[in-house]
PDB file of C-alpha atoms in Angstrom:
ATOM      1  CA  UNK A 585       0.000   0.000   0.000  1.00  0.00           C
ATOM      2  CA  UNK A 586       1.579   3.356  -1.162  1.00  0.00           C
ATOM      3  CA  UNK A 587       0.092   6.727   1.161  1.00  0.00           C
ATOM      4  CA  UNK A 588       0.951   9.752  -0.550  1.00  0.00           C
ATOM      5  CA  UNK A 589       2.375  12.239   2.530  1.00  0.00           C
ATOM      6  CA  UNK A 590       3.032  15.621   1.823  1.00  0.00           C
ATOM      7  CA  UNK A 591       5.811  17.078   1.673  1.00  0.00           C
ATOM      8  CA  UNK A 592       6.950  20.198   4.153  1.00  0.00           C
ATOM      9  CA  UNK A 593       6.632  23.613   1.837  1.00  0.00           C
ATOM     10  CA  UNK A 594       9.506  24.867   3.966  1.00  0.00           C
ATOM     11  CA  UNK A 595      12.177  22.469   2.855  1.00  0.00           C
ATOM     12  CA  UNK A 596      10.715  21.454  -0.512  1.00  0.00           C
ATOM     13  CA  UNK A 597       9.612  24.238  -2.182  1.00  0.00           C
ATOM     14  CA  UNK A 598      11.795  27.666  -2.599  1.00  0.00           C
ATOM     15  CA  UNK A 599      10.401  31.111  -2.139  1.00  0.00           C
ATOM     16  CA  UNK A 600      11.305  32.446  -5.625  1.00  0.00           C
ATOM     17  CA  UNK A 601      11.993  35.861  -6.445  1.00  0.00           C
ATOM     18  CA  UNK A 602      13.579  36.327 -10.220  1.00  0.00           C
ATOM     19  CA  UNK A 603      13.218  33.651 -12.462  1.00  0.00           C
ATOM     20  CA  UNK A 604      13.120  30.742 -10.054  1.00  0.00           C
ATOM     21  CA  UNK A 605      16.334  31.947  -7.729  1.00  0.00           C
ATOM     22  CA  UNK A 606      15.920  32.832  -4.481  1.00  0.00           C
ATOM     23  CA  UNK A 607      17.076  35.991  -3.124  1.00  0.00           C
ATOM     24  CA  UNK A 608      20.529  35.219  -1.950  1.00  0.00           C
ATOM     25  CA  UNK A 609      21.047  33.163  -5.803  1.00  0.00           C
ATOM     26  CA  UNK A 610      19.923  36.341  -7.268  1.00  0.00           C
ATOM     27  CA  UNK A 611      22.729  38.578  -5.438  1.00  0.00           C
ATOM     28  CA  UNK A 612      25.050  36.230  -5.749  1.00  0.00           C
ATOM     29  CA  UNK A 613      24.656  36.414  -9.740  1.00  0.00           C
ATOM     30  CA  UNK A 614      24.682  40.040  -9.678  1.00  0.00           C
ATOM     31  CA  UNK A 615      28.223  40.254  -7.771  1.00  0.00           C
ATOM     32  CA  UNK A 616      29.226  37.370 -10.251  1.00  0.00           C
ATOM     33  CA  UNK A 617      28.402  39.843 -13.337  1.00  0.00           C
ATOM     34  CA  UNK A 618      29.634  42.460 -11.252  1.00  0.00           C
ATOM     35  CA  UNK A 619      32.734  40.988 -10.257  1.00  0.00           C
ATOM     36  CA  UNK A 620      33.622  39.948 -14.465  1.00  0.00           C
ATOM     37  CA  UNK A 621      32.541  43.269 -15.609  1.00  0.00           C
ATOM     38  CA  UNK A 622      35.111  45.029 -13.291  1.00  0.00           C
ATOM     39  CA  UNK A 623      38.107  42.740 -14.181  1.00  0.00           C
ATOM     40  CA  UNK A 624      36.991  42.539 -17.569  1.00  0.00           C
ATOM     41  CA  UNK A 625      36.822  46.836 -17.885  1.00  0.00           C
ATOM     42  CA  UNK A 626      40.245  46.579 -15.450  1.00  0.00           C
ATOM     43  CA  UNK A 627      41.901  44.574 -17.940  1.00  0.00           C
ATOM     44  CA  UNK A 628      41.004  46.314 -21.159  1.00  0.00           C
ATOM     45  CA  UNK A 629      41.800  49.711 -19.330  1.00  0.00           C
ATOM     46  CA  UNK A 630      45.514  48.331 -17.706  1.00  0.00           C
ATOM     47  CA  UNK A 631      46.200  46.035 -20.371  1.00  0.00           C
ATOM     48  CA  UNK A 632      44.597  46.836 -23.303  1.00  0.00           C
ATOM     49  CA  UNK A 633      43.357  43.167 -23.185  1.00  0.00           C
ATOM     50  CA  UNK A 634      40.015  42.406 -25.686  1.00  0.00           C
ATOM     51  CA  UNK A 635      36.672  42.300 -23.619  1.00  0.00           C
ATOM     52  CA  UNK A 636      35.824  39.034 -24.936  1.00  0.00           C
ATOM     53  CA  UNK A 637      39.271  37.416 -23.760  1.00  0.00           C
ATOM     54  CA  UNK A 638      39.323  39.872 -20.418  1.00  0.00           C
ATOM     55  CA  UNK A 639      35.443  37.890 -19.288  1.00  0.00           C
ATOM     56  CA  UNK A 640      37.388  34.414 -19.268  1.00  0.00           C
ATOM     57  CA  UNK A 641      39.929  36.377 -16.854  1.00  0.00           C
ATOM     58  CA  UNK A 642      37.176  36.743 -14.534  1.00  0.00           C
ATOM     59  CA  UNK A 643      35.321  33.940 -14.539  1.00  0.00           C
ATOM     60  CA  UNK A 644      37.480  32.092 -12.067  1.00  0.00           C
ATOM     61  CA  UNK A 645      37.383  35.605 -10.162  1.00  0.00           C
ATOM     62  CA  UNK A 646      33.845  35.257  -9.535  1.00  0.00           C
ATOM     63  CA  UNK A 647      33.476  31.771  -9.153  1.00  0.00           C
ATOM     64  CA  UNK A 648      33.428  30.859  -5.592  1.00  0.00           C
ATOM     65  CA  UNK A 649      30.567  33.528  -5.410  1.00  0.00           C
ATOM     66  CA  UNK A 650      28.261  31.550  -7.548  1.00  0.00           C
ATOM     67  CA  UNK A 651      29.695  28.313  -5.627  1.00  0.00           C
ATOM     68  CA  UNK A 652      29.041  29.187  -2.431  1.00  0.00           C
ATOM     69  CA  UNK A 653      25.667  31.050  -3.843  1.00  0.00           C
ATOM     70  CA  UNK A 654      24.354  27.973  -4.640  1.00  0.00           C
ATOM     71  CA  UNK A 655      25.858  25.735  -2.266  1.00  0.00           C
ATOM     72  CA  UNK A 656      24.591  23.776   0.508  1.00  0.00           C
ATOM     73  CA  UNK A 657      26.352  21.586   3.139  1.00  0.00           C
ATOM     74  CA  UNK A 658      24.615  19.389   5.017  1.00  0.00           C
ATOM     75  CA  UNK A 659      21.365  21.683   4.143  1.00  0.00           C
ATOM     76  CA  UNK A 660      23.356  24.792   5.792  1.00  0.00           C
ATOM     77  CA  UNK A 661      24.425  27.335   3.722  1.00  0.00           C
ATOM     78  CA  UNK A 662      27.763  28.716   3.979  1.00  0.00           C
ATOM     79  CA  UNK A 663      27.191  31.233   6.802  1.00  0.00           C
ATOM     80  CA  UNK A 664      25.241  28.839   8.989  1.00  0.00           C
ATOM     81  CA  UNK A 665      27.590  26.333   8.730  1.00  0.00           C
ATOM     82  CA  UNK A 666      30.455  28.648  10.001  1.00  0.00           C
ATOM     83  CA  UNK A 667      27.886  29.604  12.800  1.00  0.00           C
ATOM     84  CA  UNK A 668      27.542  26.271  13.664  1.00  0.00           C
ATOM     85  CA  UNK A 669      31.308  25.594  13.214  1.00  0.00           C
ATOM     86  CA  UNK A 670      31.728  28.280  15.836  1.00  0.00           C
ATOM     87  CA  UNK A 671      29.180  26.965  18.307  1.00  0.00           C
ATOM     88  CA  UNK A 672      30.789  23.860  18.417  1.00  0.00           C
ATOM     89  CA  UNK A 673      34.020  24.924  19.126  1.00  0.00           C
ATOM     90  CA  UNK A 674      32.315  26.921  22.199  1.00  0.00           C
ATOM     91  CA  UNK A 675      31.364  24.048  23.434  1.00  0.00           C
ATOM     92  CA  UNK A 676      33.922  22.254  22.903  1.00  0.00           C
ATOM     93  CA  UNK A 677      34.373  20.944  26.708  1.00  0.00           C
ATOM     94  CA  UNK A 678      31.022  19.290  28.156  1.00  0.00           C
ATOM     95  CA  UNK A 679      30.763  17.423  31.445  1.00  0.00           C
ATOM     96  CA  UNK A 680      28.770  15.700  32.650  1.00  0.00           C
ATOM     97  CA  UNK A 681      28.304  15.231  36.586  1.00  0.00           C
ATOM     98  CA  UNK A 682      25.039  13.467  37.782  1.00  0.00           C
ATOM     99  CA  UNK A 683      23.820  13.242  41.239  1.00  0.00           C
ATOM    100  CA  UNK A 684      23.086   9.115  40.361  1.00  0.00           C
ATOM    101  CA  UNK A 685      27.086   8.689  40.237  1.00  0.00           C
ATOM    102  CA  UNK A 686      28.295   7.053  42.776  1.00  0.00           C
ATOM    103  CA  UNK A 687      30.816   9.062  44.844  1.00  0.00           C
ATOM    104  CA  UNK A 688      33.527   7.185  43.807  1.00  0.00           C
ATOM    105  CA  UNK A 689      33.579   7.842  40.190  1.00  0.00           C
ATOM    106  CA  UNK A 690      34.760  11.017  38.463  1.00  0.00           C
ATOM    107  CA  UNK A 691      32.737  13.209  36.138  1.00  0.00           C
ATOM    108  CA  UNK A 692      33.244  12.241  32.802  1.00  0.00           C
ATOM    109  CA  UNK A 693      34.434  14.840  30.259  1.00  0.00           C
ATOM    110  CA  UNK A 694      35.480  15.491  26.546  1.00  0.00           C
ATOM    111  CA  UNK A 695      38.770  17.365  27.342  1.00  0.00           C
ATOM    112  CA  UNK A 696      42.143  15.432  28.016  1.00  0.00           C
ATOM    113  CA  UNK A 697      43.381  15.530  31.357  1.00  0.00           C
ATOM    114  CA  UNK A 698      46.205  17.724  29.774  1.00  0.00           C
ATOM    115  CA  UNK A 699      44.194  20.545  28.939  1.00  0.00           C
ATOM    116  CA  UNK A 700      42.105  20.357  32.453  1.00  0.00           C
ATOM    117  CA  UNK A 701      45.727  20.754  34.213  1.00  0.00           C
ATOM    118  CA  UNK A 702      46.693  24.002  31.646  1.00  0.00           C
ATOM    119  CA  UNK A 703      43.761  25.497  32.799  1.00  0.00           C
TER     120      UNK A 703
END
């Protein structure tokens, strides 16, 4: 038997705002085109380079804006996942210390003993 569930809008479907893109796609094009034009001009005006040779110089100029544009890890986009990244690290050092341990027994933690004793 096959029950058709729907799927959450949120996570499925994007919120569109120019021809299918989502905002943050959208600016990231822009500064893409942006970023070519301006090495493009730069190297016609400095050089004296052809505009249709100076827009392969910068396409790799204005690549990692359209890759991390578009790019999702783990469903984060770049900026989360550096948020996240940073969080961790925070809390980096968790214990743990019930009242149901025995007396006995130490508190269990994720730092080495070495880096409790620099403290």
């Amino acid at each position: 038997m096959n029950i058709a569930i729907n799927n959450d809008p949120d996570v499925e479907y994007k919120n569109e705002v120019i021809l299918g893109y989502t905002l943050k796609e959208a600016v990231c094009i822009v500064a893409a085109i942006a970023i070519v034009v301006s090495v493009t001009v730069g190297a016609y005006v400095l050089k004296g380079i052809e505009p249709d040779k100076g827009c392969y110089i910068g396409i790799p100029f204005a690549f990692p804006i359209i890759f991390f544009g578009f790019r999702k890890f783990d469903g984060l986009t770049l900026f989360q996942l550096i948020r996240e990244m940073k969080y961790e690290r925070k809390t980096k050092c968790l214990t743990y210390d019930a009242d149901e341990v025995e007396e006995y027994t130490t508190p269990v933690t994720l730092v080495k003993s070495e880096m409790r004793k620099k403290k």
